[in-house]
Amino acid sequence: MAESVHPAAVNHLPAFITAPGETDILFNIMTVFVLLLIFLIGVLYLRLHALPEHMAHGASKGQLQLVAVLGLIALFTHNHLFWIAALLLAMIEFPDFSSPMASIADSLRSIAARDAAASPAEANPTGLEPVVNPRPMPTEPPWAPVENEVPASDSNLSERRG
């Protein structure tokens, strides 16, 4: 039997229509494209979701952990309010209170070690430093009080300003 074309068929078929029994190339290309697109959208979503954590990376450890936990809660609950809170916390720069306090503590520790090395413990069994005043207190102040002039009873204050 000879191959005959149906009378309603057109003479020329488009390139994406394949003959029966042949490999559908357009279907294979679109399958790879859709899988790649799904993968790229997933990567983009996770990168966007990790944005607050990347922004808070230079912040303190506590702030970074708080932002990371809020990001994970937002990821698992699909509640965008947690993600917005994490983003806002990542943008805020909290003041560093612990570093100056640690510096003060280190300075006090070194001063105490220096004073302990200067006075041996055998001379002072209580461990308390005696109060030593290197400069004696002056008996009278180095400044003299200024006495205000008392205006005469007949003088007028408005005349003095003038």
GROMACS .gro file of N, CA and C in nm:
model
  486
    1MET      N    1   0.083  -0.116   0.000
    1MET     CA    2   0.000   0.000   0.000
    1MET      C    3   0.088   0.123   0.000
    2ALA      N    4   0.058   0.208  -0.084
    2ALA     CA    5   0.136   0.331  -0.099
    2ALA      C    6   0.092   0.431   0.005
    3GLU      N    7   0.193   0.511   0.050
    3GLU     CA    8   0.161   0.613   0.150
    3GLU      C    9   0.083   0.723   0.081
    4SER      N   10  -0.031   0.748   0.136
    4SER     CA   11  -0.110   0.855   0.079
    4SER      C   12  -0.138   0.957   0.187
    5VAL      N   13  -0.140   1.080   0.149
    5VAL     CA   14  -0.165   1.189   0.242
    5VAL      C   15  -0.313   1.212   0.247
    6HIS      N   16  -0.357   1.236   0.366
    6HIS     CA   17  -0.499   1.264   0.385
    6HIS      C   18  -0.536   1.388   0.306
    7PRO      N   19  -0.653   1.392   0.247
    7PRO     CA   20  -0.688   1.507   0.165
    7PRO      C   21  -0.702   1.636   0.245
    8ALA      N   22  -0.727   1.630   0.376
    8ALA     CA   23  -0.741   1.753   0.456
    8ALA      C   24  -0.605   1.803   0.506
    9ALA      N   25  -0.499   1.723   0.492
    9ALA     CA   26  -0.367   1.762   0.542
    9ALA      C   27  -0.303   1.862   0.449
   10VAL      N   28  -0.217   1.946   0.511
   10VAL     CA   29  -0.144   2.045   0.431
   10VAL      C   30  -0.024   1.979   0.367
   11ASN      N   31   0.030   2.040   0.267
   11ASN     CA   32   0.144   1.982   0.196
   11ASN      C   33   0.273   1.990   0.275
   12HIS      N   34   0.290   2.098   0.355
   12HIS     CA   35   0.414   2.117   0.429
   12HIS      C   36   0.383   2.124   0.578
   13LEU      N   37   0.446   2.035   0.658
   13LEU     CA   38   0.427   2.035   0.804
   13LEU      C   39   0.539   2.114   0.871
   14PRO      N   40   0.510   2.181   0.988
   14PRO     CA   41   0.615   2.255   1.059
   14PRO      C   42   0.724   2.161   1.110
   15ALA      N   43   0.839   2.218   1.142
   15ALA     CA   44   0.956   2.138   1.180
   15ALA      C   45   0.938   2.072   1.316
   16PHE      N   46   0.856   2.124   1.403
   16PHE     CA   47   0.841   2.064   1.537
   16PHE      C   48   0.747   1.945   1.539
   17ILE      N   49   0.682   1.916   1.431
   17ILE     CA   50   0.597   1.797   1.423
   17ILE      C   51   0.681   1.684   1.365
   18THR      N   52   0.690   1.575   1.440
   18THR     CA   53   0.773   1.463   1.396
   18THR      C   54   0.688   1.354   1.336
   19ALA      N   55   0.753   1.274   1.261
   19ALA     CA   56   0.683   1.161   1.198
   19ALA      C   57   0.661   1.052   1.303
   20PRO      N   58   0.565   0.969   1.283
   20PRO     CA   59   0.541   0.861   1.380
   20PRO      C   60   0.662   0.769   1.393
   21GLY      N   61   0.695   0.737   1.523
   21GLY     CA   62   0.806   0.646   1.548
   21GLY      C   63   0.941   0.716   1.557
   22GLU      N   64   0.950   0.846   1.536
   22GLU     CA   65   1.077   0.919   1.543
   22GLU      C   66   1.088   0.990   1.678
   23THR      N   67   1.209   1.032   1.712
   23THR     CA   68   1.234   1.102   1.838
   23THR      C   69   1.185   1.246   1.829
   24ASP      N   70   1.113   1.286   1.933
   24ASP     CA   71   1.062   1.423   1.937
   24ASP      C   72   1.168   1.513   2.000
   25ILE      N   73   1.242   1.582   1.917
   25ILE     CA   74   1.354   1.665   1.962
   25ILE      C   75   1.304   1.786   2.041
   26LEU      N   76   1.197   1.847   1.998
   26LEU     CA   77   1.145   1.964   2.068
   26LEU      C   78   1.101   1.926   2.210
   27PHE      N   79   1.042   1.810   2.227
   27PHE     CA   80   1.001   1.764   2.360
   27PHE      C   81   1.123   1.744   2.450
   28ASN      N   82   1.228   1.686   2.397
   28ASN     CA   83   1.350   1.665   2.475
   28ASN      C   84   1.415   1.798   2.515
   29ILE      N   85   1.420   1.893   2.423
   29ILE     CA   86   1.479   2.024   2.453
   29ILE      C   87   1.396   2.096   2.559
   30MET      N   88   1.265   2.091   2.545
   30MET     CA   89   1.178   2.160   2.642
   30MET      C   90   1.185   2.093   2.780
   31THR      N   91   1.202   1.960   2.785
   31THR     CA   92   1.216   1.890   2.913
   31THR      C   93   1.342   1.937   2.986
   32VAL      N   94   1.452   1.943   2.914
   32VAL     CA   95   1.578   1.990   2.974
   32VAL      C   96   1.564   2.136   3.016
   33PHE      N   97   1.502   2.217   2.933
   33PHE     CA   98   1.485   2.360   2.965
   33PHE      C   99   1.400   2.379   3.090
   34VAL      N  100   1.290   2.306   3.103
   34VAL     CA  101   1.202   2.321   3.219
   34VAL      C  102   1.272   2.273   3.346
   35LEU      N  103   1.344   2.161   3.339
   35LEU     CA  104   1.418   2.114   3.456
   35LEU      C  105   1.526   2.213   3.499
   36LEU      N  106   1.597   2.268   3.402
   36LEU     CA  107   1.699   2.368   3.432
   36LEU      C  108   1.636   2.495   3.489
   37LEU      N  109   1.522   2.536   3.436
   37LEU     CA  110   1.453   2.654   3.487
   37LEU      C  111   1.404   2.633   3.630
   38ILE      N  112   1.352   2.516   3.661
   38ILE     CA  113   1.308   2.484   3.798
   38ILE      C  114   1.427   2.488   3.893
   39PHE      N  115   1.539   2.432   3.853
   39PHE     CA  116   1.660   2.434   3.935
   39PHE      C  117   1.708   2.577   3.958
   40LEU      N  118   1.713   2.660   3.854
   40LEU     CA  119   1.760   2.798   3.869
   40LEU      C  120   1.665   2.883   3.954
   41ILE      N  121   1.535   2.859   3.941
   41ILE     CA  122   1.439   2.933   4.025
   41ILE      C  123   1.456   2.891   4.171
   42GLY      N  124   1.480   2.763   4.197
   42GLY     CA  125   1.506   2.717   4.334
   42GLY      C  126   1.631   2.778   4.392
   43VAL      N  127   1.738   2.784   4.313
   43VAL     CA  128   1.862   2.847   4.361
   43VAL      C  129   1.840   2.995   4.388
   44LEU      N  130   1.769   3.064   4.299
   44LEU     CA  131   1.740   3.205   4.318
   44LEU      C  132   1.656   3.227   4.444
   45TYR      N  133   1.558   3.141   4.466
   45TYR     CA  134   1.473   3.152   4.586
   45TYR      C  135   1.556   3.133   4.713
   46LEU      N  136   1.642   3.032   4.715
   46LEU     CA  137   1.723   3.009   4.835
   46LEU      C  138   1.826   3.119   4.856
   47ARG      N  139   1.881   3.174   4.748
   47ARG     CA  140   1.975   3.287   4.762
   47ARG      C  141   1.904   3.410   4.817
   48LEU      N  142   1.785   3.436   4.767
   48LEU     CA  143   1.706   3.548   4.817
   48LEU      C  144   1.665   3.525   4.961
   49HIS      N  145   1.634   3.400   4.994
   49HIS     CA  146   1.594   3.369   5.130
   49HIS      C  147   1.710   3.384   5.228
   50ALA      N  148   1.833   3.361   5.184
   50ALA     CA  149   1.951   3.372   5.270
   50ALA      C  150   2.009   3.513   5.270
   51LEU      N  151   1.945   3.607   5.203
   51LEU     CA  152   1.996   3.744   5.196
   51LEU      C  153   2.014   3.808   5.333
   52PRO      N  154   1.918   3.799   5.426
   52PRO     CA  155   1.941   3.861   5.557
   52PRO      C  156   2.062   3.803   5.631
   53GLU      N  157   2.083   3.674   5.618
   53GLU     CA  158   2.198   3.613   5.685
   53GLU      C  159   2.330   3.661   5.624
   54HIS      N  160   2.332   3.678   5.493
   54HIS     CA  161   2.453   3.730   5.428
   54HIS      C  162   2.478   3.875   5.468
   55MET      N  163   2.370   3.952   5.484
   55MET     CA  164   2.386   4.092   5.524
   55MET      C  165   2.435   4.104   5.667
   56ALA      N  166   2.394   4.013   5.756
   56ALA     CA  167   2.432   4.019   5.896
   56ALA      C  168   2.563   3.947   5.924
   57HIS      N  169   2.632   3.903   5.820
   57HIS     CA  170   2.753   3.822   5.840
   57HIS      C  171   2.862   3.900   5.912
   58GLY      N  172   2.871   4.029   5.892
   58GLY     CA  173   2.974   4.108   5.959
   58GLY      C  174   2.933   4.157   6.097
   59ALA      N  175   2.813   4.128   6.140
   59ALA     CA  176   2.763   4.175   6.268
   59ALA      C  177   2.811   4.084   6.380
   60SER      N  178   2.763   4.113   6.500
   60SER     CA  179   2.803   4.032   6.616
   60SER      C  180   2.744   3.892   6.604
   61LYS      N  181   2.799   3.802   6.685
   61LYS     CA  182   2.758   3.662   6.677
   61LYS      C  183   2.612   3.644   6.717
   62GLY      N  184   2.571   3.714   6.820
   62GLY     CA  185   2.432   3.702   6.864
   62GLY      C  186   2.334   3.751   6.761
   63GLN      N  187   2.366   3.863   6.696
   63GLN     CA  188   2.278   3.917   6.593
   63GLN      C  189   2.273   3.823   6.473
   64LEU      N  190   2.386   3.767   6.435
   64LEU     CA  191   2.389   3.673   6.322
   64LEU      C  192   2.306   3.549   6.353
   65GLN      N  193   2.315   3.497   6.475
   65GLN     CA  194   2.237   3.380   6.510
   65GLN      C  195   2.088   3.410   6.512
   66LEU      N  196   2.051   3.528   6.562
   66LEU     CA  197   1.910   3.565   6.565
   66LEU      C  198   1.854   3.578   6.423
   67VAL      N  199   1.930   3.640   6.335
   67VAL     CA  200   1.886   3.656   6.195
   67VAL      C  201   1.877   3.519   6.128
   68ALA      N  202   1.973   3.431   6.155
   68ALA     CA  203   1.970   3.297   6.093
   68ALA      C  204   1.850   3.217   6.141
   69VAL      N  205   1.819   3.225   6.270
   69VAL     CA  206   1.704   3.150   6.322
   69VAL      C  207   1.575   3.205   6.263
   70LEU      N  208   1.562   3.337   6.254
   70LEU     CA  209   1.441   3.394   6.192
   70LEU      C  210   1.429   3.352   6.046
   71GLY      N  211   1.542   3.345   5.976
   71GLY     CA  212   1.539   3.299   5.837
   71GLY      C  213   1.495   3.154   5.824
   72LEU      N  214   1.543   3.068   5.914
   72LEU     CA  215   1.501   2.927   5.909
   72LEU      C  216   1.353   2.912   5.944
   73ILE      N  217   1.307   2.988   6.043
   73ILE     CA  218   1.165   2.982   6.077
   73ILE      C  219   1.080   3.026   5.957
   74ALA      N  220   1.125   3.131   5.890
   74ALA     CA  221   1.051   3.179   5.773
   74ALA      C  222   1.053   3.075   5.661
   75LEU      N  223   1.164   3.004   5.646
   75LEU     CA  224   1.174   2.903   5.541
   75LEU      C  225   1.080   2.786   5.567
   76PHE      N  226   1.073   2.740   5.689
   76PHE     CA  227   0.993   2.621   5.720
   76PHE      C  228   0.845   2.651   5.741
   77THR      N  229   0.812   2.773   5.783
   77THR     CA  230   0.671   2.804   5.807
   77THR      C  231   0.607   2.879   5.692
   78HIS      N  232   0.687   2.925   5.598
   78HIS     CA  233   0.639   3.006   5.485
   78HIS      C  234   0.568   3.132   5.533
   79ASN      N  235   0.613   3.184   5.646
   79ASN     CA  236   0.559   3.306   5.702
   79ASN      C  237   0.657   3.418   5.670
   80HIS      N  238   0.617   3.509   5.584
   80HIS     CA  239   0.707   3.613   5.535
   80HIS      C  240   0.740   3.717   5.640
   81LEU      N  241   0.661   3.724   5.746
   81LEU     CA  242   0.687   3.821   5.852
   81LEU      C  243   0.821   3.793   5.920
   82PHE      N  244   0.856   3.665   5.938
   82PHE     CA  245   0.984   3.630   5.998
   82PHE      C  246   1.100   3.672   5.907
   83TRP      N  247   1.083   3.656   5.777
   83TRP     CA  248   1.189   3.694   5.683
   83TRP      C  249   1.208   3.846   5.684
   84ILE      N  250   1.098   3.920   5.690
   84ILE     CA  251   1.107   4.067   5.695
   84ILE      C  252   1.174   4.111   5.825
   85ALA      N  253   1.139   4.045   5.936
   85ALA     CA  254   1.203   4.078   6.064
   85ALA      C  255   1.352   4.047   6.058
   86ALA      N  256   1.390   3.937   5.997
   86ALA     CA  257   1.532   3.903   5.983
   86ALA      C  258   1.604   4.005   5.895
   87LEU      N  259   1.540   4.048   5.790
   87LEU     CA  260   1.600   4.148   5.701
   87LEU      C  261   1.620   4.280   5.774
   88LEU      N  262   1.520   4.323   5.850
   88LEU     CA  263   1.533   4.448   5.926
   88LEU      C  264   1.639   4.437   6.033
   89LEU      N  265   1.647   4.323   6.102
   89LEU     CA  266   1.752   4.306   6.203
   89LEU      C  267   1.890   4.302   6.140
   90ALA      N  268   1.900   4.250   6.020
   90ALA     CA  269   2.030   4.246   5.953
   90ALA      C  270   2.075   4.386   5.911
   91MET      N  271   1.979   4.473   5.880
   91MET     CA  272   2.012   4.610   5.837
   91MET      C  273   2.051   4.699   5.954
   92ILE      N  274   2.001   4.670   6.073
   92ILE     CA  275   2.030   4.753   6.190
   92ILE      C  276   2.167   4.716   6.244
   93GLU      N  277   2.246   4.817   6.274
   93GLU     CA  278   2.377   4.793   6.332
   93GLU      C  279   2.369   4.821   6.482
   94PHE      N  280   2.375   4.714   6.561
   94PHE     CA  281   2.366   4.729   6.705
   94PHE      C  282   2.498   4.782   6.761
   95PRO      N  283   2.493   4.869   6.862
   95PRO     CA  284   2.619   4.917   6.921
   95PRO      C  285   2.689   4.804   6.995
   96ASP      N  286   2.820   4.812   6.997
   96ASP     CA  287   2.901   4.710   7.062
   96ASP      C  288   2.931   4.753   7.204
   97PHE      N  289   2.861   4.693   7.300
   97PHE     CA  290   2.883   4.727   7.440
   97PHE      C  291   2.985   4.634   7.504
   98SER      N  292   3.003   4.517   7.452
   98SER     CA  293   3.090   4.420   7.517
   98SER      C  294   3.238   4.451   7.500
   99SER      N  295   3.279   4.505   7.386
   99SER     CA  296   3.421   4.533   7.364
   99SER      C  297   3.475   4.640   7.458
  100PRO      N  298   3.407   4.755   7.477
  100PRO     CA  299   3.460   4.851   7.574
  100PRO      C  300   3.461   4.796   7.716
  101MET      N  301   3.361   4.719   7.753
  101MET     CA  302   3.359   4.660   7.887
  101MET      C  303   3.474   4.560   7.904
  102ALA      N  304   3.501   4.483   7.801
  102ALA     CA  305   3.613   4.389   7.807
  102ALA      C  306   3.746   4.463   7.816
  103SER      N  307   3.757   4.575   7.744
  103SER     CA  308   3.879   4.655   7.751
  103SER      C  309   3.898   4.715   7.890
  104ILE      N  310   3.788   4.763   7.950
  104ILE     CA  311   3.796   4.817   8.085
  104ILE      C  312   3.837   4.709   8.183
  105ALA      N  313   3.778   4.590   8.169
  105ALA     CA  314   3.813   4.480   8.258
  105ALA      C  315   3.959   4.439   8.243
  106ASP      N  316   4.009   4.435   8.119
  106ASP     CA  317   4.149   4.402   8.096
  106ASP      C  318   4.241   4.507   8.157
  107SER      N  319   4.204   4.634   8.142
  107SER     CA  320   4.286   4.741   8.200
  107SER      C  321   4.289   4.733   8.352
  108LEU      N  322   4.173   4.710   8.412
  108LEU     CA  323   4.169   4.696   8.559
  108LEU      C  324   4.248   4.575   8.605
  109ARG      N  325   4.243   4.467   8.527
  109ARG     CA  326   4.319   4.348   8.562
  109ARG      C  327   4.468   4.375   8.556
  110SER      N  328   4.514   4.449   8.454
  110SER     CA  329   4.657   4.478   8.443
  110SER      C  330   4.701   4.577   8.550
  111ILE      N  331   4.614   4.671   8.587
  111ILE     CA  332   4.648   4.765   8.696
  111ILE      C  333   4.658   4.689   8.828
  112ALA      N  334   4.566   4.598   8.852
  112ALA     CA  335   4.570   4.519   8.975
  112ALA      C  336   4.694   4.432   8.978
  113ALA      N  337   4.734   4.374   8.867
  113ALA     CA  338   4.854   4.291   8.862
  113ALA      C  339   4.978   4.377   8.884
  114ARG      N  340   4.981   4.496   8.830
  114ARG     CA  341   5.095   4.586   8.849
  114ARG      C  342   5.106   4.628   8.995
  115ASP      N  343   4.993   4.661   9.058
  115ASP     CA  344   4.995   4.702   9.198
  115ASP      C  345   5.032   4.586   9.288
  116ALA      N  346   4.987   4.465   9.253
  116ALA     CA  347   5.022   4.348   9.334
  116ALA      C  348   5.171   4.317   9.322
  117ALA      N  349   5.231   4.343   9.206
  117ALA     CA  350   5.374   4.319   9.189
  117ALA      C  351   5.456   4.425   9.261
  118ALA      N  352   5.402   4.546   9.273
  118ALA     CA  353   5.475   4.654   9.340
  118ALA      C  354   5.477   4.635   9.491
  119SER      N  355   5.372   4.584   9.550
  119SER     CA  356   5.369   4.562   9.695
  119SER      C  357   5.352   4.413   9.720
  120PRO      N  358   5.453   4.347   9.780
  120PRO     CA  359   5.444   4.202   9.801
  120PRO      C  360   5.334   4.167   9.900
  121ALA      N  361   5.283   4.045   9.887
  121ALA     CA  362   5.171   4.000   9.971
  121ALA      C  363   5.215   3.975  10.114
  122GLU      N  364   5.348   3.950  10.139
  122GLU     CA  365   5.393   3.924  10.276
  122GLU      C  366   5.378   4.048  10.364
  123ALA      N  367   5.397   4.166  10.304
  123ALA     CA  368   5.387   4.288  10.382
  123ALA      C  369   5.242   4.322  10.413
  124ASN      N  370   5.149   4.274  10.336
  124ASN     CA  371   5.007   4.304  10.356
  124ASN      C  372   4.930   4.172  10.359
  125PRO      N  373   4.910   4.111  10.475
  125PRO     CA  374   4.844   3.979  10.479
  125PRO      C  375   4.696   3.986  10.446
  126THR      N  376   4.632   4.100  10.459
  126THR     CA  377   4.488   4.109  10.430
  126THR      C  378   4.459   4.109  10.281
  127GLY      N  379   4.556   4.148  10.201
  127GLY     CA  380   4.535   4.153  10.058
  127GLY      C  381   4.474   4.284  10.012
  128LEU      N  382   4.440   4.371  10.106
  128LEU     CA  383   4.382   4.500  10.070
  128LEU      C  384   4.494   4.603  10.055
  129GLU      N  385   4.479   4.688   9.960
  129GLU     CA  386   4.578   4.792   9.937
  129GLU      C  387   4.558   4.904  10.039
  130PRO      N  388   4.664   4.948  10.103
  130PRO     CA  389   4.650   5.064  10.192
  130PRO      C  390   4.629   5.190  10.111
  131VAL      N  391   4.552   5.279  10.167
  131VAL     CA  392   4.524   5.404  10.099
  131VAL      C  393   4.642   5.497  10.123
  132VAL      N  394   4.708   5.534  10.016
  132VAL     CA  395   4.823   5.623  10.026
  132VAL      C  396   4.791   5.746   9.945
  133ASN      N  397   4.808   5.863  10.008
  133ASN     CA  398   4.783   5.988   9.938
  133ASN      C  399   4.919   6.049   9.905
  134PRO      N  400   4.962   6.048   9.780
  134PRO     CA  401   5.096   6.099   9.746
  134PRO      C  402   5.108   6.249   9.761
  135ARG      N  403   4.998   6.321   9.746
  135ARG     CA  404   5.004   6.466   9.761
  135ARG      C  405   4.926   6.507   9.885
  136PRO      N  406   4.986   6.585   9.971
  136PRO     CA  407   4.911   6.631  10.088
  136PRO      C  408   4.805   6.732  10.046
  137MET      N  409   4.695   6.730  10.117
  137MET     CA  410   4.586   6.823  10.087
  137MET      C  411   4.629   6.963  10.130
  138PRO      N  412   4.611   7.063  10.045
  138PRO     CA  413   4.645   7.200  10.087
  138PRO      C  414   4.549   7.246  10.196
  139THR      N  415   4.600   7.328  10.285
  139THR     CA  416   4.517   7.375  10.395
  139THR      C  417   4.420   7.481  10.350
  140GLU      N  418   4.461   7.564  10.259
  140GLU     CA  419   4.367   7.664  10.206
  140GLU      C  420   4.361   7.651  10.055
  141PRO      N  421   4.248   7.682   9.996
  141PRO     CA  422   4.234   7.663   9.851
  141PRO      C  423   4.325   7.759   9.775
  142PRO      N  424   4.367   7.717   9.654
  142PRO     CA  425   4.455   7.802   9.574
  142PRO      C  426   4.383   7.921   9.514
  143TRP      N  427   4.255   7.931   9.527
  143TRP     CA  428   4.182   8.042   9.471
  143TRP      C  429   4.119   8.120   9.584
  144ALA      N  430   4.096   8.243   9.559
  144ALA     CA  431   4.032   8.329   9.660
  144ALA      C  432   3.890   8.358   9.615
  145PRO      N  433   3.794   8.351   9.705
  145PRO     CA  434   3.656   8.381   9.665
  145PRO      C  435   3.642   8.526   9.625
  146VAL      N  436   3.560   8.548   9.524
  146VAL     CA  437   3.534   8.683   9.476
  146VAL      C  438   3.409   8.734   9.545
  147GLU      N  439   3.421   8.852   9.603
  147GLU     CA  440   3.305   8.910   9.670
  147GLU      C  441   3.232   8.998   9.571
  148ASN      N  442   3.101   8.984   9.567
  148ASN     CA  443   3.020   9.064   9.476
  148ASN      C  444   3.003   9.204   9.533
  149GLU      N  445   3.002   9.299   9.443
  149GLU     CA  446   2.979   9.436   9.486
  149GLU      C  447   2.832   9.453   9.519
  150VAL      N  448   2.806   9.516   9.627
  150VAL     CA  449   2.668   9.543   9.665
  150VAL      C  450   2.632   9.679   9.611
  151PRO      N  451   2.528   9.688   9.527
  151PRO     CA  452   2.493   9.820   9.472
  151PRO      C  453   2.436   9.909   9.581
  152ALA      N  454   2.455  10.035   9.559
  152ALA     CA  455   2.401  10.132   9.656
  152ALA      C  456   2.250  10.125   9.653
  153SER      N  457   2.189  10.158   9.762
  153SER     CA  458   2.045  10.146   9.773
  153SER      C  459   1.973  10.245   9.684
  154ASP      N  460   2.037  10.359   9.649
  154ASP     CA  461   1.969  10.457   9.564
  154ASP      C  462   1.996  10.437   9.415
  155SER      N  463   2.083  10.344   9.381
  155SER     CA  464   2.113  10.324   9.239
  155SER      C  465   2.004  10.240   9.173
  156ASN      N  466   1.985  10.268   9.046
  156ASN     CA  467   1.882  10.196   8.971
  156ASN      C  468   1.952  10.095   8.879
  157LEU      N  469   1.907   9.970   8.878
  157LEU     CA  470   1.972   9.867   8.797
  157LEU      C  471   1.960   9.893   8.648
  158SER      N  472   1.851   9.954   8.603
  158SER     CA  473   1.835   9.980   8.461
  158SER      C  474   1.937  10.082   8.415
  159GLU      N  475   1.981  10.172   8.500
  159GLU     CA  476   2.082  10.269   8.462
  159GLU      C  477   2.218  10.203   8.448
  160ARG      N  478   2.246  10.101   8.527
  160ARG     CA  479   2.375  10.034   8.520
  160ARG      C  480   2.389   9.952   8.393
  161ARG      N  481   2.280   9.901   8.340
  161ARG     CA  482   2.288   9.820   8.219
  161ARG      C  483   2.318   9.905   8.096
  162GLY      N  484   2.268  10.022   8.096
  162GLY     CA  485   2.266  10.107   7.984
  162GLY      C  486   2.382  10.147   7.914
   0.00000   0.00000   0.00000
